[in-house]
Tab-separated table of C-alpha atoms in Angstrom:
chain	number	residue	atom	x	y	z
A	1	MET	CA	4.709	9.840	8.478
A	2	ARG	CA	4.544	7.922	11.717
A	3	GLU	CA	6.118	4.661	10.588
A	4	LEU	CA	8.701	3.642	7.996
A	5	SER	CA	6.302	1.272	6.258
A	6	LEU	CA	4.223	4.329	5.260
A	7	ASN	CA	7.309	5.818	3.601
A	8	VAL	CA	7.796	2.504	1.793
A	9	LEU	CA	4.193	2.637	0.564
A	10	ASP	CA	4.690	6.185	-0.693
A	11	ILE	CA	7.965	5.489	-2.525
A	12	ALA	CA	6.601	2.285	-4.078
A	13	GLN	CA	3.583	4.243	-5.354
A	14	ASN	CA	6.099	6.375	-7.310
A	15	SER	CA	7.425	3.165	-8.887
A	16	ILE	CA	3.918	2.207	-9.989
A	17	THR	CA	3.393	5.695	-11.445
A	18	ALA	CA	6.704	5.286	-13.300
A	19	GLY	CA	5.195	2.322	-15.136
A	20	ALA	CA	7.133	-0.417	-13.347
A	21	SER	CA	5.977	-3.988	-13.900
A	22	LEU	CA	7.990	-5.241	-10.902
A	23	VAL	CA	8.640	-3.472	-7.614
A	24	GLU	CA	11.116	-5.159	-5.275
A	25	ILE	CA	11.017	-4.263	-1.602
A	26	GLU	CA	13.960	-5.553	0.400
A	27	LEU	CA	14.443	-5.516	4.124
A	28	ASN	CA	18.034	-6.360	5.077
A	29	ILE	CA	18.606	-6.564	8.798
A	30	PHE	CA	22.070	-6.723	10.393
A	31	GLU	CA	21.229	-6.922	14.088
A	32	LEU	CA	24.836	-7.471	15.192
A	33	GLU	CA	25.869	-4.290	13.380
A	34	ASP	CA	22.847	-2.417	14.801
A	35	ARG	CA	21.515	-1.389	11.400
A	36	PHE	CA	19.013	-2.331	8.749
A	37	GLU	CA	18.266	-1.144	5.265
A	38	ILE	CA	15.128	-0.731	3.221
A	39	VAL	CA	15.594	-0.982	-0.549
A	40	ILE	CA	12.882	-0.206	-3.101
A	41	ARG	CA	13.904	-1.210	-6.610
A	42	ASP	CA	11.762	-0.874	-9.731
A	43	ASN	CA	11.995	-1.376	-13.474
A	44	GLY	CA	10.038	1.790	-14.247
A	45	LYS	CA	10.984	4.473	-16.721
A	46	GLY	CA	13.822	5.898	-14.594
A	47	ILE	CA	14.745	9.502	-13.790
A	48	GLU	CA	16.809	11.958	-15.878
A	49	GLU	CA	20.159	12.805	-14.265
A	50	GLU	CA	19.398	16.501	-14.055
A	51	PHE	CA	16.143	15.859	-12.181
A	52	LEU	CA	17.769	13.212	-9.971
A	53	ASN	CA	20.227	15.775	-8.577
A	54	LYS	CA	17.448	17.928	-7.149
A	55	ILE	CA	14.917	15.201	-6.386
A	56	THR	CA	15.107	15.421	-2.591
A	57	ASP	CA	14.220	19.130	-2.740
A	58	PRO	CA	10.604	19.311	-1.513
A	59	PHE	CA	9.868	22.084	-3.997
A	60	VAL	CA	10.637	19.822	-6.922
A	61	THR	CA	7.867	17.517	-8.113
A	62	THR	CA	6.439	16.056	-11.295
A	63	ARG	CA	2.878	16.369	-10.122
A	64	THR	CA	0.606	19.017	-11.510
A	65	THR	CA	-1.991	19.249	-8.743
A	66	ARG	CA	0.373	21.079	-6.382
A	67	LYS	CA	3.890	22.450	-6.207
A	68	VAL	CA	5.462	20.377	-3.438
A	69	GLY	CA	6.689	16.781	-3.452
A	70	MET	CA	7.344	15.476	0.035
A	71	GLY	CA	7.724	11.727	-0.584
A	72	LEU	CA	11.480	11.351	-1.104
A	73	PRO	CA	12.466	14.203	1.261
A	74	LEU	CA	10.501	12.518	4.067
A	75	PHE	CA	12.103	9.140	3.354
A	76	LYS	CA	15.583	10.698	3.290
A	77	TYR	CA	14.872	12.487	6.566
A	78	SER	CA	13.665	9.282	8.227
A	79	ALA	CA	16.998	7.587	7.490
A	80	GLU	CA	19.270	10.506	8.309
A	81	GLN	CA	17.592	11.377	11.608
A	82	SER	CA	18.433	7.865	12.873
A	83	GLY	CA	22.093	8.402	11.992
A	84	GLY	CA	21.801	6.339	8.825
A	85	ARG	CA	21.853	7.454	5.208
A	86	PHE	CA	19.809	7.721	2.027
A	87	GLU	CA	20.722	6.819	-1.548
A	88	ILE	CA	18.938	7.054	-4.853
A	89	THR	CA	20.243	5.823	-8.186
A	90	SER	CA	18.375	5.717	-11.454
A	91	LYS	CA	18.882	5.039	-15.144
A	92	VAL	CA	16.423	6.134	-17.799
A	93	GLY	CA	14.826	3.090	-19.372
A	94	ILE	CA	16.165	0.715	-16.700
A	95	GLY	CA	14.669	1.767	-13.379
A	96	THR	CA	15.267	3.334	-9.993
A	97	VAL	CA	16.703	2.127	-6.687
A	98	VAL	CA	15.928	3.969	-3.451
A	99	LYS	CA	17.698	2.915	-0.275
A	100	GLY	CA	17.451	3.988	3.350
A	101	VAL	CA	19.885	2.798	6.011
A	102	TYR	CA	18.789	2.975	9.651
A	103	ILE	CA	20.529	2.647	13.012
A	104	ILE	CA	18.331	0.204	14.943
A	105	SER	CA	19.079	1.457	18.481
A	106	SER	CA	18.768	5.168	17.661
A	107	ILE	CA	16.061	6.869	19.696
A	108	ASP	CA	15.203	8.901	16.582
A	109	ARG	CA	14.606	5.839	14.407
A	110	MET	CA	10.938	5.575	13.533
A	111	PRO	CA	9.360	2.148	14.008
A	112	LEU	CA	9.081	-0.034	10.925
A	113	GLY	CA	5.336	-0.273	11.512
A	114	ASN	CA	2.853	-2.442	9.724
A	115	ILE	CA	4.646	-3.662	6.609
A	116	GLU	CA	1.870	-6.227	5.880
A	117	ASP	CA	-0.674	-3.438	5.404
A	118	THR	CA	1.739	-1.560	3.150
A	119	LEU	CA	2.182	-4.623	0.935
A	120	ILE	CA	-1.525	-5.409	0.606
A	121	THR	CA	-2.262	-1.734	-0.086
A	122	LEU	CA	0.263	-1.844	-2.926
A	123	ILE	CA	-1.279	-5.018	-4.344
A	124	ILE	CA	-4.731	-3.412	-4.221
A	125	SER	CA	-3.333	-0.225	-5.784
A	126	SER	CA	-2.458	-1.932	-9.006
A	127	ASN	CA	-3.138	-5.557	-9.803
A	128	LYS	CA	-0.910	-5.308	-12.882
A	129	VAL	CA	2.288	-4.534	-10.972
A	130	ASP	CA	4.122	-7.415	-9.349
A	131	ILE	CA	5.646	-7.081	-5.905
A	132	LEU	CA	8.621	-9.036	-4.628
A	133	PHE	CA	9.049	-8.562	-0.894
A	134	SER	CA	12.134	-10.162	0.589
A	135	VAL	CA	13.627	-10.177	4.063
A	136	LYS	CA	17.157	-11.129	5.008
A	137	SER	CA	18.128	-11.226	8.656
A	138	ASP	CA	20.296	-13.139	11.114
A	139	ARG	CA	17.173	-15.210	11.866
A	140	GLY	CA	16.825	-16.395	8.274
A	141	ASN	CA	15.484	-15.342	4.884
A	142	GLY	CA	12.039	-15.264	3.345
A	143	TYR	CA	10.048	-13.689	0.550
A	144	LEU	CA	6.629	-13.132	-0.972
A	145	ASP	CA	6.341	-12.924	-4.768
A	146	THR	CA	3.007	-11.905	-6.304
A	147	ARG	CA	4.041	-13.601	-9.582
A	148	GLU	CA	3.966	-16.962	-7.765
A	149	ILE	CA	0.629	-16.123	-6.187
A	150	LYS	CA	-0.883	-15.118	-9.534
A	151	LYS	CA	0.257	-18.418	-11.018
A	152	VAL	CA	-1.646	-20.332	-8.319
A	153	LEU	CA	-4.679	-18.049	-8.714
A	154	ASP	CA	-4.956	-18.900	-12.417
A	155	GLY	CA	-7.060	-15.909	-13.436
A	156	VAL	CA	-8.805	-15.169	-10.134
A	157	PRO	CA	-7.997	-11.483	-9.399
A	158	ILE	CA	-5.215	-11.011	-6.831
A	159	ASP	CA	-7.027	-7.957	-5.444
A	160	SER	CA	-10.097	-9.977	-4.444
A	161	ILE	CA	-10.770	-9.464	-0.776
A	162	GLU	CA	-10.383	-13.165	0.135
A	163	VAL	CA	-6.982	-13.331	-1.573
A	164	ILE	CA	-5.769	-10.108	0.027
A	165	GLU	CA	-6.677	-11.517	3.435
A	166	PHE	CA	-4.717	-14.680	2.693
A	167	ILE	CA	-1.659	-12.642	1.655
A	168	LYS	CA	-1.804	-10.534	4.806
A	169	ASN	CA	-1.936	-13.623	7.012
A	170	TYR	CA	0.768	-15.304	4.935
A	171	ILE	CA	3.174	-12.417	5.601
A	172	LYS	CA	2.241	-12.322	9.297
A	173	GLU	CA	2.685	-16.055	9.858
A	174	ASN	CA	5.593	-16.810	7.522
A	175	LEU	CA	7.735	-13.675	7.443
A	176	SER	CA	7.065	-11.367	10.383
A	177	TYR	CA	9.331	-13.327	12.778
A	178	LEU	CA	12.261	-12.260	10.574
A	179	TYR	CA	11.757	-8.552	11.258
A	180	GLY	CA	9.993	-8.773	14.625
A	181	GLY	CA	11.309	-6.209	17.088
A	182	LEU	CA	11.738	-3.401	14.559
A	183	GLU	CA	8.046	-2.468	14.646
B	1	MET	CA	2.669	-21.351	8.806
B	2	LYS	CA	0.489	-20.685	5.802
B	3	SER	CA	1.114	-22.512	2.548
B	4	LEU	CA	0.212	-21.766	-1.048
B	5	ALA	CA	-1.967	-24.894	-0.967
B	6	GLU	CA	-4.481	-22.901	1.062
B	7	LEU	CA	-4.528	-20.384	-1.760
B	8	THR	CA	-5.550	-23.119	-4.191
B	9	ALA	CA	-8.630	-23.751	-2.057
B	10	ILE	CA	-9.517	-20.036	-2.094
B	11	ARG	CA	-9.058	-19.966	-5.880
B	12	ASN	CA	-11.398	-22.910	-6.406
B	13	LYS	CA	-14.045	-21.394	-4.159
B	14	MET	CA	-13.806	-18.064	-5.986
B	15	LYS	CA	-13.921	-19.557	-9.442
B	16	ALA	CA	-17.270	-21.057	-8.494
B	17	GLN	CA	-18.485	-17.628	-7.336
B	18	ILE	CA	-17.375	-15.626	-10.358
B	19	ASP	CA	-20.068	-17.170	-12.583
B	20	ASN	CA	-22.849	-16.018	-10.249
B	21	ARG	CA	-21.297	-12.594	-9.968
B	22	GLU	CA	-21.534	-11.652	-13.648
B	23	VAL	CA	-25.314	-11.484	-13.233
B	24	GLU	CA	-25.396	-8.666	-10.704
B	25	LYS	CA	-22.977	-6.268	-12.394
B	26	ASP	CA	-25.405	-3.394	-11.806
B	27	GLY	CA	-24.969	-3.672	-8.079
B	28	ASP	CA	-21.183	-3.250	-8.235
B	29	ILE	CA	-19.582	-0.841	-5.813
B	30	LEU	CA	-16.186	0.780	-6.376
B	31	ILE	CA	-14.210	2.337	-3.512
B	32	LYS	CA	-11.241	4.565	-4.389
B	33	VAL	CA	-8.927	5.647	-1.578
B	34	GLY	CA	-6.604	8.648	-2.123
B	35	MET	CA	-3.123	7.220	-1.677
B	36	ALA	CA	-0.541	9.926	-2.497
B	37	THR	CA	1.969	11.271	0.071
B	38	CYS	CA	-0.686	13.587	1.534
B	39	GLY	CA	-3.261	10.799	1.854
B	40	ILE	CA	-0.790	8.322	3.336
B	41	ALA	CA	0.493	10.870	5.868
B	42	ALA	CA	-3.085	11.703	6.891
B	43	GLY	CA	-3.979	8.043	7.508
B	44	ALA	CA	-5.221	6.613	4.201
B	45	ARG	CA	-3.732	3.178	4.777
B	46	PRO	CA	-5.723	2.348	7.949
B	47	VAL	CA	-8.811	3.696	6.151
B	48	MET	CA	-8.214	1.305	3.259
B	49	THR	CA	-7.625	-1.675	5.556
B	50	ALA	CA	-10.777	-0.734	7.505
B	51	PHE	CA	-12.781	-0.933	4.255
B	52	LEU	CA	-11.197	-4.335	3.548
B	53	GLU	CA	-12.059	-5.631	7.014
B	54	GLU	CA	-15.648	-4.353	7.039
B	55	VAL	CA	-16.412	-5.571	3.520
B	56	SER	CA	-14.917	-8.955	4.366
B	57	LYS	CA	-16.720	-9.183	7.738
B	58	ARG	CA	-20.074	-8.558	6.053
B	59	GLY	CA	-19.265	-10.887	3.157
B	60	LEU	CA	-20.107	-8.238	0.526
B	61	LYS	CA	-19.272	-9.830	-2.823
B	62	ASN	CA	-19.793	-6.971	-5.258
B	63	VAL	CA	-17.242	-4.508	-3.863
B	64	LYS	CA	-13.913	-3.535	-5.419
B	65	ILE	CA	-11.382	-1.473	-3.489
B	66	THR	CA	-8.651	0.434	-5.288
B	67	GLN	CA	-6.633	3.647	-4.982
B	68	THR	CA	-6.325	7.025	-6.609
B	69	GLY	CA	-3.703	9.793	-6.493
B	70	CYS	CA	-3.732	13.325	-5.138
B	71	VAL	CA	-6.515	15.592	-6.357
B	72	GLY	CA	-4.974	18.732	-4.862
B	73	MET	CA	-7.157	18.995	-1.751
B	74	CYS	CA	-4.516	17.580	0.590
B	75	ARG	CA	-6.037	19.225	3.662
B	76	LEU	CA	-9.178	17.083	3.278
B	77	GLU	CA	-7.351	13.745	3.222
B	78	PRO	CA	-7.955	10.877	3.782
B	79	MET	CA	-10.473	11.201	0.947
B	80	VAL	CA	-12.468	8.340	-0.539
B	81	ASP	CA	-14.649	8.230	-3.659
B	82	ILE	CA	-17.432	5.654	-3.648
B	83	PHE	CA	-19.285	4.712	-6.818
B	84	VAL	CA	-22.598	2.907	-6.369
B	85	LYS	CA	-24.383	2.089	-9.624
B	86	GLY	CA	-22.274	4.768	-11.319
B	87	GLU	CA	-23.237	7.482	-8.829
B	88	LYS	CA	-20.162	9.078	-7.234
B	89	VAL	CA	-19.912	10.349	-3.691
B	90	THR	CA	-16.773	11.856	-2.079
B	91	TYR	CA	-16.106	11.432	1.620
B	92	ILE	CA	-13.389	13.451	3.366
B	93	LYS	CA	-11.247	13.297	6.526
B	94	LEU	CA	-12.081	9.648	7.097
B	95	THR	CA	-10.994	7.444	9.972
B	96	PRO	CA	-11.457	3.681	10.464
B	97	ASP	CA	-14.428	4.432	12.790
B	98	LYS	CA	-16.204	6.468	10.104
B	99	VAL	CA	-15.544	3.661	7.623
B	100	VAL	CA	-17.512	1.224	9.792
B	101	LYS	CA	-20.522	3.561	9.605
B	102	ILE	CA	-20.158	4.174	5.854
B	103	VAL	CA	-20.051	0.461	5.061
B	104	ALA	CA	-23.140	-0.201	7.194
B	105	ASP	CA	-25.229	2.819	6.182
B	106	HIS	CA	-24.147	3.541	2.614
B	107	LEU	CA	-22.921	0.262	1.134
B	108	VAL	CA	-25.334	-2.095	2.892
B	109	ASN	CA	-28.431	0.064	3.448
B	110	GLY	CA	-28.058	2.644	0.673
B	111	ASN	CA	-28.111	5.733	2.903
B	112	ILE	CA	-25.279	8.160	2.142
B	113	CYS	CA	-23.489	9.422	5.278
B	114	THR	CA	-24.018	13.117	4.529
B	115	GLU	CA	-22.066	14.272	7.588
B	116	TYR	CA	-18.763	13.056	6.064
B	117	LEU	CA	-19.335	14.374	2.542
B	118	ILE	CA	-17.134	16.927	0.833
B	119	GLY	CA	-18.617	20.415	1.231
B	120	LYS	CA	-19.697	19.705	4.828
B	121	GLU	CA	-16.256	20.388	6.296
B	122	ASN	CA	-16.995	23.768	7.890
């Protein structure tokens, strides 16, 4: 993975596979403390405690097409190599929270990358899942909620190409100034 | 700054189009991009956005883009399945540049880009 937003895409895909109806992606930036965190929270089926304990082992996976699962190990690595940390908590029947904390000035911190493309890819991936993307930073707060967008659309599919383009530009024009500089 | 009011305009325009679209169901094209860890790491996201951009640039109305998981051939990612009138074709090791050619040749003109097909990798 060359940018953190690709890790976010990968982890959020797990949430969709887990049957989540809402995936929340939070970007909390504390510039004065030289750190930021990425939180991916879902209301999917959750993970059994026994499996959770070994989940960052790349040779543990639920998939059947191959024997390795690199998604969470790569995300964990991305946080730890910047001097930050990784957390995962989960409850069966309630959902899962994955969190990465990053040191902004670390030379080993990967760039955040193109978070707009990650969000539209997720929306295209499953038009049934709702995405709540929120950013908190010293510059202000903002969010994008696909539930609000679907309400306006009134039956027009959210994954139509015209709508996806609107969403991409919406994030760029309304939210990107909040996390500018981390890319 | 963009506002949700602009979205209302897009919705109204699209609602008018949907009625016309039902007629040409036969011509529908489905694009499925492999989007598991292996696909993402190999560059599936720029491939998907390239499809979005090309389809939008050409104003193709009968195209749906979606994703699929890992099919076990991680070394051939980014992989894309394209269904035209129910006929499936699998392209491998795609890049945004190859996508431009596929949209022009395959989706618009109906000529499959055989050089990017699965089975041609050696």
